[in-house]
CSV table of C-alpha atoms and ligand atoms in Angstrom, one decimal:
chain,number,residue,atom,x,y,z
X,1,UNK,CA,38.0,32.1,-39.5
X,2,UNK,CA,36.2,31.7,-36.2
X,3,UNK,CA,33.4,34.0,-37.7
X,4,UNK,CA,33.2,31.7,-40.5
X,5,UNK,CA,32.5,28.5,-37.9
X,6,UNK,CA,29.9,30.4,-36.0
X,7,UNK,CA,28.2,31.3,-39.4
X,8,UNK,CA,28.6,27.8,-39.9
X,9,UNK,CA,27.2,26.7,-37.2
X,10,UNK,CA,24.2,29.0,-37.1
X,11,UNK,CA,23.0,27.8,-40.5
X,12,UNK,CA,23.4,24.4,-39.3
X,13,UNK,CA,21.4,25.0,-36.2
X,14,UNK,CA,18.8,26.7,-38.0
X,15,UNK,CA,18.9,23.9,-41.1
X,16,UNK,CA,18.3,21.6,-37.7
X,17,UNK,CA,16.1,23.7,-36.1
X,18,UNK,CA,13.8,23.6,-39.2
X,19,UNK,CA,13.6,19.7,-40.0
X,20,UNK,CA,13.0,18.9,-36.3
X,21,UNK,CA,10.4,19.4,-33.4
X,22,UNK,CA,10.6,22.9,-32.3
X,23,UNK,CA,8.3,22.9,-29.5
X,24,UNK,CA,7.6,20.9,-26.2
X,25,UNK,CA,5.1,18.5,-26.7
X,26,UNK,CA,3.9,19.2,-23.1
X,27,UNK,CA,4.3,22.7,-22.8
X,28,UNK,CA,4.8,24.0,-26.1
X,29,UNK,CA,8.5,25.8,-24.8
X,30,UNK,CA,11.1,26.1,-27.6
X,31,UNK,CA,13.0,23.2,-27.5
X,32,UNK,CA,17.1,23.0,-28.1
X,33,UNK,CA,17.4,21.0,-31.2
X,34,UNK,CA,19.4,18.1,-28.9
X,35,UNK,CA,16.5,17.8,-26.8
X,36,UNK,CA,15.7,13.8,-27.4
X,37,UNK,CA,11.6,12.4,-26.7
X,38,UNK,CA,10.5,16.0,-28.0
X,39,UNK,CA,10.2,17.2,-24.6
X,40,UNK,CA,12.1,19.9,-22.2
X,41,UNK,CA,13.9,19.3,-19.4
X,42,UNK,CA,11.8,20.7,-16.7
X,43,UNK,CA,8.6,19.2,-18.0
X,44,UNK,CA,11.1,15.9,-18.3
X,45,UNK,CA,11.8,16.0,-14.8
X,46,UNK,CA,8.1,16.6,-13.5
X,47,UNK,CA,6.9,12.9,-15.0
X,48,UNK,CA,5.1,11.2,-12.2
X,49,UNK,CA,7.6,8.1,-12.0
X,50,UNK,CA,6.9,6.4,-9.1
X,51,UNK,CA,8.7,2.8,-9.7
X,52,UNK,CA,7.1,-0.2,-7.9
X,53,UNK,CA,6.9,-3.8,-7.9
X,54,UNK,CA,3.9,-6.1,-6.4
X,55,UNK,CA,3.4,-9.6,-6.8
X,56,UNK,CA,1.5,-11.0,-9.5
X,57,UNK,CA,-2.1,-13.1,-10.3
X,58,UNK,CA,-2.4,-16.3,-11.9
X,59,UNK,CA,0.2,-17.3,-14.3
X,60,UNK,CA,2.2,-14.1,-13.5
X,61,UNK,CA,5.0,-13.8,-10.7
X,62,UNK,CA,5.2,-10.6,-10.3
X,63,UNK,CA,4.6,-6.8,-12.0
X,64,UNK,CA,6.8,-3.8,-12.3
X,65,UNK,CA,6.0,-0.4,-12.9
X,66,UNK,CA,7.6,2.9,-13.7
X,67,UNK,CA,5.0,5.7,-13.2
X,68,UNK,CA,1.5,5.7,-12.7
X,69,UNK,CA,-0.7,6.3,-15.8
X,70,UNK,CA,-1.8,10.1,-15.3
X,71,UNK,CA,-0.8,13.1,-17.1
X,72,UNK,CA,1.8,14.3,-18.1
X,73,UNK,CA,3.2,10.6,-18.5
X,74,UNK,CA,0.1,9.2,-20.1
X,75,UNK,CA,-0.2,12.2,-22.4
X,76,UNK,CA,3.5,11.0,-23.7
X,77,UNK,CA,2.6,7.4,-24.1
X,78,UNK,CA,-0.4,8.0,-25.8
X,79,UNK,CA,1.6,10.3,-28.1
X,80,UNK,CA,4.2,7.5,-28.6
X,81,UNK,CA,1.3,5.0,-29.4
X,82,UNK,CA,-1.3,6.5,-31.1
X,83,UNK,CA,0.6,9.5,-32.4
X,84,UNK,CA,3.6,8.5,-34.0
X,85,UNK,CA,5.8,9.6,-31.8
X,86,UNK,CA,7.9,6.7,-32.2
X,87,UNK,CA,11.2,8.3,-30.8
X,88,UNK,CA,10.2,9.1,-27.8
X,89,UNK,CA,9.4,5.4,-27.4
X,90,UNK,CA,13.2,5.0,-27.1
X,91,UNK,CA,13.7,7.6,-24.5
X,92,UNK,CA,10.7,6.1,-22.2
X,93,UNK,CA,12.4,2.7,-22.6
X,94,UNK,CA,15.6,4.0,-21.6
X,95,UNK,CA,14.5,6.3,-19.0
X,96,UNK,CA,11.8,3.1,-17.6
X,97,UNK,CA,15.6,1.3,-17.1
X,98,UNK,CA,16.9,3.9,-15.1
X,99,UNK,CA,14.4,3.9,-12.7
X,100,UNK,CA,13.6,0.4,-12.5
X,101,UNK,CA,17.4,-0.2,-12.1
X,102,UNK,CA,18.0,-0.2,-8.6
X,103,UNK,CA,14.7,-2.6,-8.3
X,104,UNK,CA,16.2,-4.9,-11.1
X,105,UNK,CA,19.7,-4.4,-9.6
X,106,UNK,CA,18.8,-5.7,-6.0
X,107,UNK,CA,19.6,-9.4,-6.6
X,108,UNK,CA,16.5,-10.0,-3.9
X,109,UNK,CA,13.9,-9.9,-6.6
X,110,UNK,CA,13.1,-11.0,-9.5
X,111,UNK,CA,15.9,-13.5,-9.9
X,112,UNK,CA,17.6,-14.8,-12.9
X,113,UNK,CA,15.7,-13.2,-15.9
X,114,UNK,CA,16.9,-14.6,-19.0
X,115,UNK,CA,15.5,-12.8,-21.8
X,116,UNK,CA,13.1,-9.7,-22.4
X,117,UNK,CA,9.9,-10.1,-24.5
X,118,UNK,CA,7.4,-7.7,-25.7
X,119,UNK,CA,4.1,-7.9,-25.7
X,120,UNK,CA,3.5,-8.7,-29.5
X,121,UNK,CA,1.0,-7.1,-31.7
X,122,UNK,CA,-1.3,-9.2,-34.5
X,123,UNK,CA,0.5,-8.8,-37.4
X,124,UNK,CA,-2.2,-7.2,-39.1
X,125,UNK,CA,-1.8,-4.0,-36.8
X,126,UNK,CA,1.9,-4.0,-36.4
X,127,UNK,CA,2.0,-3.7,-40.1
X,128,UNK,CA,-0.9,-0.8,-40.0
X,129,UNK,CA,1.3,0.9,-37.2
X,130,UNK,CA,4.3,0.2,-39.0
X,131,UNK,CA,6.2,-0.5,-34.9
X,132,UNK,CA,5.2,-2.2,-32.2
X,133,UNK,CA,5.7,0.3,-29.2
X,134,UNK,CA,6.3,-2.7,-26.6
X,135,UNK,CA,9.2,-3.7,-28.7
X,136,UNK,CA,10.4,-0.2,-28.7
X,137,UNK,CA,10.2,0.2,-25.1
X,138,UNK,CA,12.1,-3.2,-24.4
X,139,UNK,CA,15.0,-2.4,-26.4
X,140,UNK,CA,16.5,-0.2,-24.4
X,141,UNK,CA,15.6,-1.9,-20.9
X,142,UNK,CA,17.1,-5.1,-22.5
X,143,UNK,CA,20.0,-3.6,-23.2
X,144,UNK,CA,20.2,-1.8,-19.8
X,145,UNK,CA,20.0,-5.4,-18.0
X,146,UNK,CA,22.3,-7.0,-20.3
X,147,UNK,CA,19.9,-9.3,-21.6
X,148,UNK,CA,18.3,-10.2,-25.2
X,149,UNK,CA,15.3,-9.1,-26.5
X,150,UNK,CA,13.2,-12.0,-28.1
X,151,UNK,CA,10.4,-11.3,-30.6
X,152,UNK,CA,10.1,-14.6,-31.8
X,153,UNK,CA,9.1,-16.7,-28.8
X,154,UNK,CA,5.8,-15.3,-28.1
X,155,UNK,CA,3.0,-14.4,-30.9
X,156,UNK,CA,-0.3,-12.9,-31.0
X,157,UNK,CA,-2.3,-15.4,-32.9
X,158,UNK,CA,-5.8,-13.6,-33.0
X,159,UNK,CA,-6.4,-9.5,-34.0
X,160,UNK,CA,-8.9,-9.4,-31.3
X,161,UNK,CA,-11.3,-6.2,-30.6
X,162,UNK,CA,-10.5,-3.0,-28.9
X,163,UNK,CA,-10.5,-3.9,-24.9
X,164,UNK,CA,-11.0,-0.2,-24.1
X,165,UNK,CA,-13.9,0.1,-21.5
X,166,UNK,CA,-13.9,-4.0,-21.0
X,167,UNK,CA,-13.8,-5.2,-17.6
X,168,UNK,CA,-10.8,-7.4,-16.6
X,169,UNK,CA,-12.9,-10.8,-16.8
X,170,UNK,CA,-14.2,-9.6,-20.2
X,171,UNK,CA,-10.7,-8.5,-21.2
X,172,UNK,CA,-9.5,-12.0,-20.1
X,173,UNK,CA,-12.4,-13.7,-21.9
X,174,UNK,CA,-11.7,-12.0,-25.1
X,175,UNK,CA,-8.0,-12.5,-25.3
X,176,UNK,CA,-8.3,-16.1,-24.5
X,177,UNK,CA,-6.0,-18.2,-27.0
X,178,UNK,CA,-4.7,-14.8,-28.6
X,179,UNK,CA,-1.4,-15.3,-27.5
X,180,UNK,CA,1.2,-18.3,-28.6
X,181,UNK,CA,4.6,-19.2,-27.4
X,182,UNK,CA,7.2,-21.3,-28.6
X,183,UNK,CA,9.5,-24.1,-26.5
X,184,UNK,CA,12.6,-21.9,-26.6
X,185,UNK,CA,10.9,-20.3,-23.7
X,186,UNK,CA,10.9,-24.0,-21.6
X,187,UNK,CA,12.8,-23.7,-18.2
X,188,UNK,CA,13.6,-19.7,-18.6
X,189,UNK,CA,12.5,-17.0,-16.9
X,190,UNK,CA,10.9,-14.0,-18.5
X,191,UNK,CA,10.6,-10.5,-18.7
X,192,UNK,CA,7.4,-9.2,-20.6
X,193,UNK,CA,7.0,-5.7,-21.3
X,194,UNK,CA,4.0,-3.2,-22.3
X,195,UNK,CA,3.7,0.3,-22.3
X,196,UNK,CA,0.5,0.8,-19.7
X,197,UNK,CA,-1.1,-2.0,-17.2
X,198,UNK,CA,-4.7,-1.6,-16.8
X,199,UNK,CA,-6.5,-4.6,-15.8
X,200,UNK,CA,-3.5,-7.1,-16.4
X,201,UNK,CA,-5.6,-9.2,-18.8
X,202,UNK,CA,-3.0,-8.6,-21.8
X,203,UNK,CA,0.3,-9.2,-19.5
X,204,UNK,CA,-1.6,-12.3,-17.5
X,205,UNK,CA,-2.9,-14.0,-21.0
X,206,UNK,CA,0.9,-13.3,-22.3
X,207,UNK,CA,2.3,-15.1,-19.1
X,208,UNK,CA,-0.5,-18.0,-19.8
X,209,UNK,CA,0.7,-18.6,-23.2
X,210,UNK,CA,4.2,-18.3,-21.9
X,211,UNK,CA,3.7,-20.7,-18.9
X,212,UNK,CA,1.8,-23.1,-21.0
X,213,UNK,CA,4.8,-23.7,-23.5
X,214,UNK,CA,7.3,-24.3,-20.2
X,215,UNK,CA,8.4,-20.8,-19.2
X,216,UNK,CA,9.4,-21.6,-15.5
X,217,UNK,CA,8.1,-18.0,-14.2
X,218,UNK,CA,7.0,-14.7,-16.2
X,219,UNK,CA,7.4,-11.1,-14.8
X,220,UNK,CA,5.6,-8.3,-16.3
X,221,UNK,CA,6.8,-4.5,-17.0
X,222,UNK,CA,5.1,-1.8,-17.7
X,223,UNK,CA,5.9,2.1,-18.1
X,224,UNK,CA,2.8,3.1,-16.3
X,225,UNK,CA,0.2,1.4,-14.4
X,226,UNK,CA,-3.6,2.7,-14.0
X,227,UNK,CA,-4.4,3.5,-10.4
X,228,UNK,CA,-6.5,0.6,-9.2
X,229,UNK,CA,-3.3,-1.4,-10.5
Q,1,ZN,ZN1,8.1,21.3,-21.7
């Protein structure tokens, strides 16, 4: 009988072993089939998390980070964005919560956040992508903090061009009047979340819109910031 199970098993495991990832996506290793996010352990561990917090500019109170934006952690994101790699999205989020816990936890800072919001795409390029990775990434940080997520208070009105190699006061230029909020946000105290901060102009444009329709203070949260964040 327990030759039976094991043959079982084995034809299960290699039935798995054939419909999933089989390889690292970092290091190309054979990978367990339970292995979530596509990648091993030991390459797992080795992501540069290096969780942070500073205060923000303009309409934003304050940023958080969970790693800096450098191989092997920007290799993943850009996987998880650009790549389809939509479930490791999920594990980023959750393991983004873990690490920004005990700065969340604290009670010192940032007080009283009411509800998580994602940095919204256009429409138009949500639909092409078929997720938005933001929203993916808040999920699991919402639930973490016990809060809801809310995808319908802030929207991106305006497609807008690719801000790749745009200074920040070009970035900020470009995305002016791109973002939308609605009045459920009046009084309440937000969490907006990205996958990488580079200049700020997205999460600071975001907070403007936010701030503008009577958000009392926005905090931004990224996975990863760029060094000269
Ligand atoms: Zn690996």
């Amino acid at each position: 009988m327990q030759t039976v199970v094991a043959a079982g098993r084995r034809l299960l495991e290699a039935l798995l072993a054939g419909l999933l990832p089989a390889d690292c996506t970092l290091c190309g290793a054979p990978l367990p089939w339970r292995q979530a996010g596509g990648v091993c352990l030991p390459c797992w561990s080795d992501l540069p998390w290096t969780p942070g917090l500073r205060s923000g500019r303009g309409p934003l109170r304050a940023v958080l980070w969970g790693g800096d934006y450098r191989d092997p952690l920007r290799r993943l994101i850009r996987g998880f964005k650009f790549e389809d790699m939509d479930d490791l999205g999920a594990v980023l989020g959750a393991e983004l919560a873990r690490r920004l816990g005990p700065l969340l936890a604290g009670g010192a800072f940032p007080p009283g956040i009411d509800m998580v919001v994602p940095v919204p795409l256009h429409w138009w390029r949500r639909w092409r992508r078929g997720y938005n990775q933001a929203e993916i990434l808040a999920e699991p940080l919402a639930q973490a903090l016990a809060l809801p997520v809310r995808t319908d208070v802030l929207v991106r009105r305006r497609a807008g061009r690719r801000q790749l190699g745009l200074s920040r006061r070009d970035r900020l230029r470009a995305l002016a009047g791109c973002y939308a909020a609605r009045p459920g946000v009046r009084g309440r105290t937000v969490l907006v979340v990205d996958d990488v901060l580079t200049t700020g102009a997205t999460l600071s444009a975001c907070a403007a819109a936010l701030r503008r329709a009577g958000a009392a203070s926005v905090i931004g949260c990224v996975v990863a910031r760029t060094t000269r964040n």
